[in-house]
XYZ file of C-alpha atoms in Angstrom:
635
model
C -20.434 48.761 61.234
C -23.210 46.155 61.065
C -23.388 46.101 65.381
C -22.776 49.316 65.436
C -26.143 50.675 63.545
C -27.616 47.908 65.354
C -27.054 50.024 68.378
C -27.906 53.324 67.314
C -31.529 51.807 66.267
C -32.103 49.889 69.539
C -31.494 53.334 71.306
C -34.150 54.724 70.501
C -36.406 52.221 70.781
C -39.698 52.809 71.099
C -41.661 51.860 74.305
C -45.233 52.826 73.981
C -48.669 51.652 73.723
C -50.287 51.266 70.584
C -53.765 50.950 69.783
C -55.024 49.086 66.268
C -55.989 52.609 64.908
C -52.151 53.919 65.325
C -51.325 51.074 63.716
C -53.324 51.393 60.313
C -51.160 52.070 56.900
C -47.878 51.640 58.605
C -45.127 50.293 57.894
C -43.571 48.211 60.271
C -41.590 46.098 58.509
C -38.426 47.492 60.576
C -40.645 46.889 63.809
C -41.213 44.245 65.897
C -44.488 44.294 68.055
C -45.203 42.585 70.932
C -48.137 41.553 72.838
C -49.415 39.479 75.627
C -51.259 36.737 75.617
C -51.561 35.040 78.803
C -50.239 32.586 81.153
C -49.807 29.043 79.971
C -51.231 26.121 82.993
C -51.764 22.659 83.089
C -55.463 21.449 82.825
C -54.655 18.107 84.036
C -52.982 16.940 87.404
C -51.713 13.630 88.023
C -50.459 11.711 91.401
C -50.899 9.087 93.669
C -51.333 8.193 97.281
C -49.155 5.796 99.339
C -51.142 4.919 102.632
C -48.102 4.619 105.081
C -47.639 8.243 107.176
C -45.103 9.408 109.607
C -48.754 10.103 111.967
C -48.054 6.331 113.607
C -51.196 4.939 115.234
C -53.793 7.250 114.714
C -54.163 7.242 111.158
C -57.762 6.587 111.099
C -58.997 6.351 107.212
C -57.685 7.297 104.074
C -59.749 8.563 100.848
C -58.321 8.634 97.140
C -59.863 10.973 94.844
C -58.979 11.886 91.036
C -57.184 15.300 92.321
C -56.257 14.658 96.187
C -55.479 12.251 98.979
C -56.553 12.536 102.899
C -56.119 11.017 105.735
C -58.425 11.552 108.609
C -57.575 11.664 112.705
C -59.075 12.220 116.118
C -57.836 15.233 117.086
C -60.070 15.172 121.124
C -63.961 15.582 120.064
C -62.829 17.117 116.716
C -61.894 15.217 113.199
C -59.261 16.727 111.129
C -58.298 16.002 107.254
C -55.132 16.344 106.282
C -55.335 16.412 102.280
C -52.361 17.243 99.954
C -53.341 17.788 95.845
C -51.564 19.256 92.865
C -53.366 22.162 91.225
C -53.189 24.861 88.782
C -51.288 27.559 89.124
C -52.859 30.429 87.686
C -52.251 33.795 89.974
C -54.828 35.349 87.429
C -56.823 37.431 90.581
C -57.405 36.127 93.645
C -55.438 33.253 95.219
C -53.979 31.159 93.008
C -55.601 28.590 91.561
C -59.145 29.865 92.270
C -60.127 31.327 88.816
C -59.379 28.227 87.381
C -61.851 26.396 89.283
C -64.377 29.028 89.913
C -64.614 31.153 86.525
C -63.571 28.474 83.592
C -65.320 30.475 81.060
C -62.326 32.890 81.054
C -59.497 30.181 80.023
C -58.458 28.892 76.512
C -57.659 25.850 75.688
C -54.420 25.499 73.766
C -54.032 21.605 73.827
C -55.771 18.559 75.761
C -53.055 19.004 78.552
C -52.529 23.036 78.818
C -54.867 25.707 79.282
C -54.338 29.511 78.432
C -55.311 32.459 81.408
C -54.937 35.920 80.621
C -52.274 37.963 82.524
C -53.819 41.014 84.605
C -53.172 44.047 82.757
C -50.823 46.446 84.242
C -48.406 43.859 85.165
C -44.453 44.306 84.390
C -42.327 42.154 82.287
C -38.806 42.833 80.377
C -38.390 41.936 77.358
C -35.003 41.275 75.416
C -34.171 40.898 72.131
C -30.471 38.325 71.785
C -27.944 38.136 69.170
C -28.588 34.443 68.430
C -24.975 33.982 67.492
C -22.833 36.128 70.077
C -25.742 36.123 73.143
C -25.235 39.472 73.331
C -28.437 41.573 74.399
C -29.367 44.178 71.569
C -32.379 45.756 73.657
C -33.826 45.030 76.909
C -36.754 47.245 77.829
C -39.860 47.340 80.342
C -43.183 46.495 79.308
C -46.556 46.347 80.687
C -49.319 43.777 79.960
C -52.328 44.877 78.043
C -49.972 47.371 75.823
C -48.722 46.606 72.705
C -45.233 47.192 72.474
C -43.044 48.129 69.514
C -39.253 48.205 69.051
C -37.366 49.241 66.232
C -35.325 46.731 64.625
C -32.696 45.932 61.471
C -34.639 44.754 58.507
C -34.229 41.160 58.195
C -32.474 40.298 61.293
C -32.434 37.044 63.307
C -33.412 37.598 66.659
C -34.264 35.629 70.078
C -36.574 37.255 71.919
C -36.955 36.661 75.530
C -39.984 37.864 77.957
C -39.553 37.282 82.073
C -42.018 38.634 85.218
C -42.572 38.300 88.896
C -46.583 39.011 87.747
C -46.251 42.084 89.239
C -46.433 46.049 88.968
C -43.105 46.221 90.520
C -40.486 47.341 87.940
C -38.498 44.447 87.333
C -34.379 44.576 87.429
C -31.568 43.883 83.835
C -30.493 40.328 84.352
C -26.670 40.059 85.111
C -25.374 40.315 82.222
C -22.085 38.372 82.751
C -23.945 34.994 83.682
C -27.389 35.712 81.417
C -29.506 34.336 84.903
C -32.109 36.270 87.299
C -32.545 35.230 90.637
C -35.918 33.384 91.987
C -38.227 34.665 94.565
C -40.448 33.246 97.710
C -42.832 35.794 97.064
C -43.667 35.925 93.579
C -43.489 33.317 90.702
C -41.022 33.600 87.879
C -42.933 33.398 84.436
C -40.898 33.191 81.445
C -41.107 32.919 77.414
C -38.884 33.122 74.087
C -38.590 32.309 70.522
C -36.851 33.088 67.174
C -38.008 35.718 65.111
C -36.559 37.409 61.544
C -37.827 41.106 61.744
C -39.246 41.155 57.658
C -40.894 37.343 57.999
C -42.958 39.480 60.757
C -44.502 42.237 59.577
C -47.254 44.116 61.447
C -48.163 40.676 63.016
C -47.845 41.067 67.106
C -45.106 38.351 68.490
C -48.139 37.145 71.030
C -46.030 35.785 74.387
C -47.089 33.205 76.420
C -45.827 33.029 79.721
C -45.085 29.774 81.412
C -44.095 29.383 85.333
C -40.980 28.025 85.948
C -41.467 27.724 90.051
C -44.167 25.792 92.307
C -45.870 26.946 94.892
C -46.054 25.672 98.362
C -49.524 26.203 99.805
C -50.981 25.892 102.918
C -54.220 26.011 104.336
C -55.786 25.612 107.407
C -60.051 25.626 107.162
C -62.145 25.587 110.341
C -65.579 25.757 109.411
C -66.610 22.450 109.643
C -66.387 22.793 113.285
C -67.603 26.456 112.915
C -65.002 28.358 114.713
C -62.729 30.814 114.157
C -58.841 30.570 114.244
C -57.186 32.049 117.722
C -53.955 31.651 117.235
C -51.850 29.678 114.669
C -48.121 29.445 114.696
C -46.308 26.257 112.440
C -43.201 25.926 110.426
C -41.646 24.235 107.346
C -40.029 20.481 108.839
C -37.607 20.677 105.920
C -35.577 22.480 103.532
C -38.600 22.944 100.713
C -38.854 26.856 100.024
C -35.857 27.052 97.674
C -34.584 29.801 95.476
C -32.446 29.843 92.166
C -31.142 31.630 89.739
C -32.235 30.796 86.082
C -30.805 31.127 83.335
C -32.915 32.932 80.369
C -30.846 32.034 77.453
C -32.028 28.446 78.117
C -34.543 28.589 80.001
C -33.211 26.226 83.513
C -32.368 26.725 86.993
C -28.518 26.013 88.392
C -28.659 22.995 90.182
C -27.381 24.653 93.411
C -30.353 26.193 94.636
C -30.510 27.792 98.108
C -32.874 26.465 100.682
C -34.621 29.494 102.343
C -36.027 29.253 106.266
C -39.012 31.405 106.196
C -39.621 31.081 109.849
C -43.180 30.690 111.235
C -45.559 30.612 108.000
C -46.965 33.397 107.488
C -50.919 33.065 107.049
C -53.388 35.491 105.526
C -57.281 35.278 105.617
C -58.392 34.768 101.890
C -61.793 36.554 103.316
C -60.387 39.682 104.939
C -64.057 39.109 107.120
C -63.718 35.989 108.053
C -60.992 33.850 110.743
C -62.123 30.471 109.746
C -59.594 29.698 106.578
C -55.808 30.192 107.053
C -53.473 30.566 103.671
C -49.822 30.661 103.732
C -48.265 30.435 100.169
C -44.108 30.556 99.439
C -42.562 29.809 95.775
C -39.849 27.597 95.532
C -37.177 26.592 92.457
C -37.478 22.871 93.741
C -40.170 21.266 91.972
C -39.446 17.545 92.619
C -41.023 17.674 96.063
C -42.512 14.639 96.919
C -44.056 15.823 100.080
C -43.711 18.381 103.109
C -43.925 18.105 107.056
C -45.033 20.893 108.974
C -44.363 21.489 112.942
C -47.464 22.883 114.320
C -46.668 24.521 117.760
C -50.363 26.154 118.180
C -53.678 26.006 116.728
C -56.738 27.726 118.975
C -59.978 28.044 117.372
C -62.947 30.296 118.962
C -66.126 28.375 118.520
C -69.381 30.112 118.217
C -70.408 29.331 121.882
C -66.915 31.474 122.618
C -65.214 28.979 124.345
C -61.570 28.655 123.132
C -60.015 25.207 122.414
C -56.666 24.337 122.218
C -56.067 21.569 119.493
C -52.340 21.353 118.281
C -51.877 19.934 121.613
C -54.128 16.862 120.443
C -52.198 16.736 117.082
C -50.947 12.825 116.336
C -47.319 12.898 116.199
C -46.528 16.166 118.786
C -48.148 18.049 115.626
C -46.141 17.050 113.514
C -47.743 16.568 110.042
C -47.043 15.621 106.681
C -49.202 16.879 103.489
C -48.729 14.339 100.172
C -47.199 12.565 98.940
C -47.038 14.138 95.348
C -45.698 12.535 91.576
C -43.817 14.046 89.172
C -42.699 17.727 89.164
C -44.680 20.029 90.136
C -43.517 23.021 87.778
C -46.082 25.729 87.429
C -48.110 24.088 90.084
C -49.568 24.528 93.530
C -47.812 21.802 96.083
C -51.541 22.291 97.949
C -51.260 20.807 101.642
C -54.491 21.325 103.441
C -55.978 20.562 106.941
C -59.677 20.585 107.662
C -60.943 20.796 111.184
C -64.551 18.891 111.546
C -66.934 18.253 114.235
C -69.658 15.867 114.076
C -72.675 16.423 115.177
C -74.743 13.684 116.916
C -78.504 13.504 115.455
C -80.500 16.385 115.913
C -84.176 16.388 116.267
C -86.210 18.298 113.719
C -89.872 20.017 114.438
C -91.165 20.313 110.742
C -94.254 23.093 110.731
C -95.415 22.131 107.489
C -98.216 24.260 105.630
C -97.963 21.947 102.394
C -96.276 18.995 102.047
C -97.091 18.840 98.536
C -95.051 21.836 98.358
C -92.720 20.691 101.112
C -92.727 24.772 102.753
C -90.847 23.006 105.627
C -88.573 20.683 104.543
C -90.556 18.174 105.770
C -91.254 15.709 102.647
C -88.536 13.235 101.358
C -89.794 13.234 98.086
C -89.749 17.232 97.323
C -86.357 19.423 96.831
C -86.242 20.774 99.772
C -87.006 17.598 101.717
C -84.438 15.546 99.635
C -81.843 17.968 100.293
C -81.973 17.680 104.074
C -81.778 14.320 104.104
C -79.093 13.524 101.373
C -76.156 12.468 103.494
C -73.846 14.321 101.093
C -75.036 17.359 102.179
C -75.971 16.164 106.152
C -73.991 12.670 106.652
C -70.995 11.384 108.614
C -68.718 11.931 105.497
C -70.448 15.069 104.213
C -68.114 17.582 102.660
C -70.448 20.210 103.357
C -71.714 19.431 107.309
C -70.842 16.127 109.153
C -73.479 15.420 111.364
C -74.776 11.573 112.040
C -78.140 12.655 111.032
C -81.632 13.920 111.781
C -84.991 12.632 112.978
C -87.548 14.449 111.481
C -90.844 15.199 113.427
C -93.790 16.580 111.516
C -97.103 18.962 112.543
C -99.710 20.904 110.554
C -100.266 24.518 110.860
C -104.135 24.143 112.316
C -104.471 26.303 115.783
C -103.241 25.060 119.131
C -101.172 22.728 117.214
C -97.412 24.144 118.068
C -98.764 25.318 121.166
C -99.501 21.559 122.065
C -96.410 20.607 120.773
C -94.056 22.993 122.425
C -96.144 22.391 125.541
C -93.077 20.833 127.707
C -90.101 21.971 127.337
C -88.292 18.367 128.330
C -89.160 17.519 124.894
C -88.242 20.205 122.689
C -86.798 19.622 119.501
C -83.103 20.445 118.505
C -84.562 22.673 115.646
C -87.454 24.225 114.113
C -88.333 24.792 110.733
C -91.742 26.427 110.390
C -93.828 27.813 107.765
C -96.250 30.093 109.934
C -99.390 30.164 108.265
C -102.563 32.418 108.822
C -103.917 29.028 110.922
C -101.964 29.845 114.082
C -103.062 32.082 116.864
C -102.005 33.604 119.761
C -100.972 30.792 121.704
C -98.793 29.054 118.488
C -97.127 32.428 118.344
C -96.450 32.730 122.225
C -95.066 28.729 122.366
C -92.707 29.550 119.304
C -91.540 32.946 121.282
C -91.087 30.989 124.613
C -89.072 28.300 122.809
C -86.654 30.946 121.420
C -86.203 32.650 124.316
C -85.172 29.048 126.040
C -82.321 29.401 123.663
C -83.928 27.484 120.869
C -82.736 27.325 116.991
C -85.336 28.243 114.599
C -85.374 28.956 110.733
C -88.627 30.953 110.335
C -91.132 31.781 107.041
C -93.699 34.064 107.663
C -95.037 35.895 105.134
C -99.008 37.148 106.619
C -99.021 40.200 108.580
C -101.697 40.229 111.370
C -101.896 41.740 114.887
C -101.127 37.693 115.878
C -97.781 38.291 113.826
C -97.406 41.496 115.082
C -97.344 40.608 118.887
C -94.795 37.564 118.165
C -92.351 40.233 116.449
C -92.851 42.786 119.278
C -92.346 39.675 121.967
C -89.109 38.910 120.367
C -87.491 42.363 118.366
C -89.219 44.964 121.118
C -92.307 46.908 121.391
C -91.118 49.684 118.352
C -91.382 46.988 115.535
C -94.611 46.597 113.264
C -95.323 44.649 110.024
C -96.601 44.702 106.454
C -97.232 43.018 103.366
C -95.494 44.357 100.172
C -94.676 42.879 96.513
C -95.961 39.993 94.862
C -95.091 36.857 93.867
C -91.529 36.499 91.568
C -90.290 39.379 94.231
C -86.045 39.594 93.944
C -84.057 40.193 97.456
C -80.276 41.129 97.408
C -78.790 39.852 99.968
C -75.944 42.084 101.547
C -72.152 40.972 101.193
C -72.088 41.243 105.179
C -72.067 38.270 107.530
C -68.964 35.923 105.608
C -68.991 33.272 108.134
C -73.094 32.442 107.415
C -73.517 33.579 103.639
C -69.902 32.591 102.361
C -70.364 28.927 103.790
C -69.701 25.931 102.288
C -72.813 25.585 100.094
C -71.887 28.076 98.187
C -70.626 32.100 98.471
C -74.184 34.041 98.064
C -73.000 37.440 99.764
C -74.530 40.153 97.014
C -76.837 37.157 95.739
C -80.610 36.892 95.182
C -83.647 35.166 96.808
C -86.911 34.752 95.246
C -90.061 35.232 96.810
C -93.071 32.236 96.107
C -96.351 33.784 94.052
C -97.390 35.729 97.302
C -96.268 38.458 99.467
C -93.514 39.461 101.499
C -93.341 40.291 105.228
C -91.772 43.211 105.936
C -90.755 44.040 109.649
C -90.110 47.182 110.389
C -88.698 50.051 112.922
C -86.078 47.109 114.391
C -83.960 48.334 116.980
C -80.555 49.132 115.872
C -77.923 46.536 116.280
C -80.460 43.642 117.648
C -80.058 41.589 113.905
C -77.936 41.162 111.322
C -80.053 42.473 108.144
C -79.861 40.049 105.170
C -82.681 41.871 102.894
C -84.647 44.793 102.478
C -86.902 46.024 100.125
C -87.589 44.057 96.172
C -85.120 44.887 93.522
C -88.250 44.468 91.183
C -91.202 46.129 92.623
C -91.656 49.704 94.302
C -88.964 50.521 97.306
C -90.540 49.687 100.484
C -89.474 50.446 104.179
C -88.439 47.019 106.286
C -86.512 44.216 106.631
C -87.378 40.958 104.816
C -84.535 38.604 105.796
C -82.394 38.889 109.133
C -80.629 36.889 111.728
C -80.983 37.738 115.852
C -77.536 38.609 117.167
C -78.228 36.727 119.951
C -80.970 34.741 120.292
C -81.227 31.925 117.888
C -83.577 33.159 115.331
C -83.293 32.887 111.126
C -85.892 34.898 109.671
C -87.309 35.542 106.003
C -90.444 36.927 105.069
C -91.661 34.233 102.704
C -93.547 31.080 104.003
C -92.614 29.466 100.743
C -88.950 30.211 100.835
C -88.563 26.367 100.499
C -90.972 25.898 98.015
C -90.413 23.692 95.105
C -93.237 20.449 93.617
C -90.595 18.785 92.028
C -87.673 15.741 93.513
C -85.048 17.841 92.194
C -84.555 20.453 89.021
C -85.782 23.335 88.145
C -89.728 24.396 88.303
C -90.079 26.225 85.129
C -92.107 28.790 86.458
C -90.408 32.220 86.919
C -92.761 33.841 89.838
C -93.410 30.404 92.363
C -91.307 27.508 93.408
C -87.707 29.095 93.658
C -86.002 26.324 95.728
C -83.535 23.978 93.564
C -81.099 21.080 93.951
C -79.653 18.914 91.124
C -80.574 16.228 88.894
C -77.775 13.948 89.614
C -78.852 12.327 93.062
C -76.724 14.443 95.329
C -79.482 16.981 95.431
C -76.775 19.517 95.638
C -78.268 23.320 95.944
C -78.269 25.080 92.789
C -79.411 28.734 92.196
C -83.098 28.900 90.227
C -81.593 30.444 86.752
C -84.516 31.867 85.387
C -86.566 33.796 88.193
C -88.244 36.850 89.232
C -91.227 39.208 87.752
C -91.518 41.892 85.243
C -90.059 44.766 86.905
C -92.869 47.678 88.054
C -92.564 51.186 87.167
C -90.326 52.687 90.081
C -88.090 49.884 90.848
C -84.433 49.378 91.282
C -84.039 47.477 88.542
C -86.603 48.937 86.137
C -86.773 48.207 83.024
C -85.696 44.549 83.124
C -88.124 41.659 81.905
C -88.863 38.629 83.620
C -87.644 35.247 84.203
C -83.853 36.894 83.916
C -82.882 36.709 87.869
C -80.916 33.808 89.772
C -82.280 32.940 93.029
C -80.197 31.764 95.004
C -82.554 30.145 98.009
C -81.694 26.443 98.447
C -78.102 27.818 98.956
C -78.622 30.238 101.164
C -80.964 27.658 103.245
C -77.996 25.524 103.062
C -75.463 27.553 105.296
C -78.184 28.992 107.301
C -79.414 25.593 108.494
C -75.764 24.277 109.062
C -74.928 27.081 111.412
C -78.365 26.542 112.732
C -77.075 22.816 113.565
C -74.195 24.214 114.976
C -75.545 26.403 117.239
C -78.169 24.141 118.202
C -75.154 21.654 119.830
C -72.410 24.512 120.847
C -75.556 26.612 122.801
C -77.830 24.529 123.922
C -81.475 24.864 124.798
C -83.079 25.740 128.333
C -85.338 22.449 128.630
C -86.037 22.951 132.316
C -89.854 23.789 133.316
């Protein structure tokens, strides 16, 4: 009789979302309700490195780090990493594992070892409520994160409840009932909960489940912007039986041992940036998480570089391209098996023509002991072993901005420089403005600040954009720029993703050109976010000559070694504090906003501006293209 009520109560249980108002003055003492609370990951990964390799003889170097191991290799005039590392597994949004290292304020600590992410809502789990003493299942029903969920239930029974997704929308199968297991997938992860629970010792309280993962995932990545090119063509497979699937067993909560090894073929790789060729990711799940390491076969890898010549580099792989990622400790449960290769090119030196304005204010990059200056020549940011570009270094060449002075420079083209960085003041002239145009058009690489508009200005932007362009001076000093989300391969470099960011303009105004002809630049900025909409451009790159402009001589602008000026309308370039004079964003920029604006009414001082970043991938392409192009340095 007992089972038998049982079942005429669990049949009409109630599936349904219920808010905290529906659930005032009830009483659920005959309910149980159930609610989501995230996914459970590990805060803390632990391995080790063991130096020997299957790559033979040209195993080059090997690094140790807290999280990862790599081993570095000629690969023709390339370098390439080949890293493995345990992470997180988090599938929060994204790719796995990236909220948990880019957006930390979101997780929850639960202990010192295990961290708490909330599941997406919308996604389906089942959720079953066991006889504890017969295993029989008294309800299984579908559920949906974010809802609460409420069954009805005999008063004062013993129950085990048990919660299972592929943290997905998909609506998710009844296990087989015979055997009490579900079956694995490559595609998805398995997360899984349960506990006891006595219906009366409950009351309104919500059963809060916390998923764990049961699988790993295998992840591979292939990264190509250190040598700045695009992937061609990519085609490698598993060298082993590692992508395995299961079937587990939810009363307990553990795979069978006789798991089936899955061939997936040729990986299948995705681009993380749907705008972008130069990061590969293919990702598989697997039931098998002692894996100590994995081998991939590479049969092709073909990069485009940004000269457009194709190269062919599996060929040049150690080992006939065969490669192995790890090795890796302990299991890797509810982890990413992360194996990644990094192609690199190193530049040889590269001569710099500073145009300096103010070295006190080091406008061109040109003084050691200023941010901007410091920054260039921190070989964390610009050094053989850079994890940002790899480059042996620069010489740095210095001149003023009095008149005649880059025209006497620039004189003979034999000894141009790799790359200019000039701060055009109101000093230079006609013939300053014609050498700088004559050097471009020789194919030359130059980042360029100009913020005065004059008919000397207006010829140089006519010489290089066409005869329909003109200029003007808008805004004031503190001036906000959004940059567009456009352009991946420049603005979502390795300095930092600043697509949809802001620059700040230094205590003066801002150039504006205008009336350029469509499709001749890549537009970065228009008009202020803070002051009244103007017509022109105010940031932009030349499609194809070589040319980085903004509209603000003191884009680079900062008094101070490193930090943050605490002025709000001057002095927005920042690195950090801790002697890697890494880029940072200025936290607490831009004016008042005027009457009119975009962003009216916001006070000041409550902008990021994000300039030394943005400088930062600018100037490594800039160094790129200054080696893959090439200059014209014939009279």
């Amino acid at each position: 009789m007992f089972y038998f009520l049982l079942m005429v109560l669990t049949s009409a249980s109630l599936l349904t979302a219920c808010s905290k108002e529906n659930l005032k003055n009830r009483n659920l003492s005959d309910k149980l309700i159930f609610s989501v609370g995230g996914i459970s990951i590990e805060k803390a990964i632990a391995f080790k490195d063991n130096p020997k390799s299957i790559l033979g003889n040209s195993f080059r170097s090997e690094i140790q780090s807290e999280n990862s191991t790599s081993r570095s290799y000629d690969v023709g005039e390339f370098t390439m990493d080949v890293s493995g590392a345990l992470e997180p597994l988090s599938s929060l949004e994204g790719e796995p594992g990236m909220l948990y290292r880019n957006s930390q304020s979101k997780i929850a600590s639960t202990n010192a070892r295990t961290a708490l992410v909330p599941m997406l809502n919308g996604i389906k789990y089942r959720i079953l409520l066991v006889n504890p003493i017969s295993n029989s299942i008294e309800y299984s029903g579908l559920a949906t994160s974010g809802e609460l969920l409420e069954i009805d239930v005999v008063k004062g029974a013993d129950y085990k409840w048990i919660a299972y997704s592929y943290n997905t929308e998909d609506v998710i199968e009844e296990p087989q009932h015979s055997q009490m297991t579900i079956d694995s997938r490559t595609d998805a992860p398995l997360l899984y909960a349960s506990g006891m629970v006595r219906s009366a010792v409950v009351g309104s309280e919500p059963i809060v489940i916390n998923f764990q993962h049961q699988l790993a995932q295998v992840q591979v990545e292939i990264d190509t912007k250190g040598l700045f090119g695009g992937v061609e063509e990519l085609d490698a497979m598993f060298a082993g039986d590692y992508i395995k699937v299961g079937k587990f067993n939810i009363l307990n909560g553990t795979f069978d041992p006789n798991m089936i090894s899955v061939d997936v073929g040729n990986l299948l790789f995705h681009n993380p940036d749907s705008t972008s060729n130069r990061v590969k990711l293919a990702k598989y799940y697997t039931a098998d998480t002692q894996i100590s390491s994995f081998r991939l076969q590479f049969s092709n890898l073909s990069i485009r570089l940004i000269n457009d010549k194709v190269e062919s580099l599996s060929a040049k792989f150690p080992s006939g391209g065969l490669l192995e990622f790890g090795p890796y400790a302990g299991s890797s449960k509810g982890k990413i098996i992360k194996g990644l290769l990094e192609m690199w090119k190193i530049f040889p030196k590269k001569r710099i023509l500073h145009v300096e304005g103010n070295a006190a204010y080091s406008y061109a990059a040109s003084n050691p002991l200023k941010a901007s200056g410091a920054f260039l020549r921190n070989p964390l940011n610009f050094g053989l072993k850079s994890e940002f570009l790899r480059i042996e270094g620069f010489e740095h060449e210095v001149v003023g901005s009095a008149r005649n002075t880059l025209k006497n420079r620039l004189a003979d083209p034999a000894n141009y420089p790799d790359i200019i960085i000039a701060g055009m003041f109101s000093g230079f002239l006609t013939d300053d403005y014609n050498a700088m145009a004559e050097y471009i058009n020789r194919g030359g690489v130059v980042f360029l600040m100009i913020e005065n508009s004059n008919q000397y200005v207006d010829a140089f932007m006519k010489n290089i954009l066409g005869p329909s362009v003109s200029t003007a001076n808008y805004d004031s000093g503190g001036a906000i720029y959004t940059l567009t989300t456009e352009d991946a391969d420049v603005l979502n470099w390795r300095f930092g993703d600043v697509r949809g960011k802001n620059w700040g303009q230094d205590f003066s105004a801002t150039l504006y050109v205008k009336d350029i002809p469509e499709g001749l630049v890549i537009p970065y900025t228009s008009d202020s976010r803070n002051y009244a909409p103007r017509v022109g451009t105010t940031m932009f790159r030349h499609k194809t000559k070589h040319l980085f402009f903004v509209g603000d001589t003191g884009f680079l602008s900062c008094e101070l070694r490193s930090g943050q000026y605490p002025g709000y309308l001057l002095e927005p370039f920042v690195v950090s504090t801790d002697g890697k004079d890494l880029p940072l964003p200025h936290k607490a920029y831009g004016n008042t906003t005027a009457l009119g604006a975009l962003d009216y009414y916001k006070v000041g001082a409550t902008y990021e501006a994000h300039n030394s970043m943005i400088f930062g991938n600018v100037f490594s392409l800039l160094v790129a293209t200054s080696h893959y192009n090439g200059i014209n340095k014939v009279k």
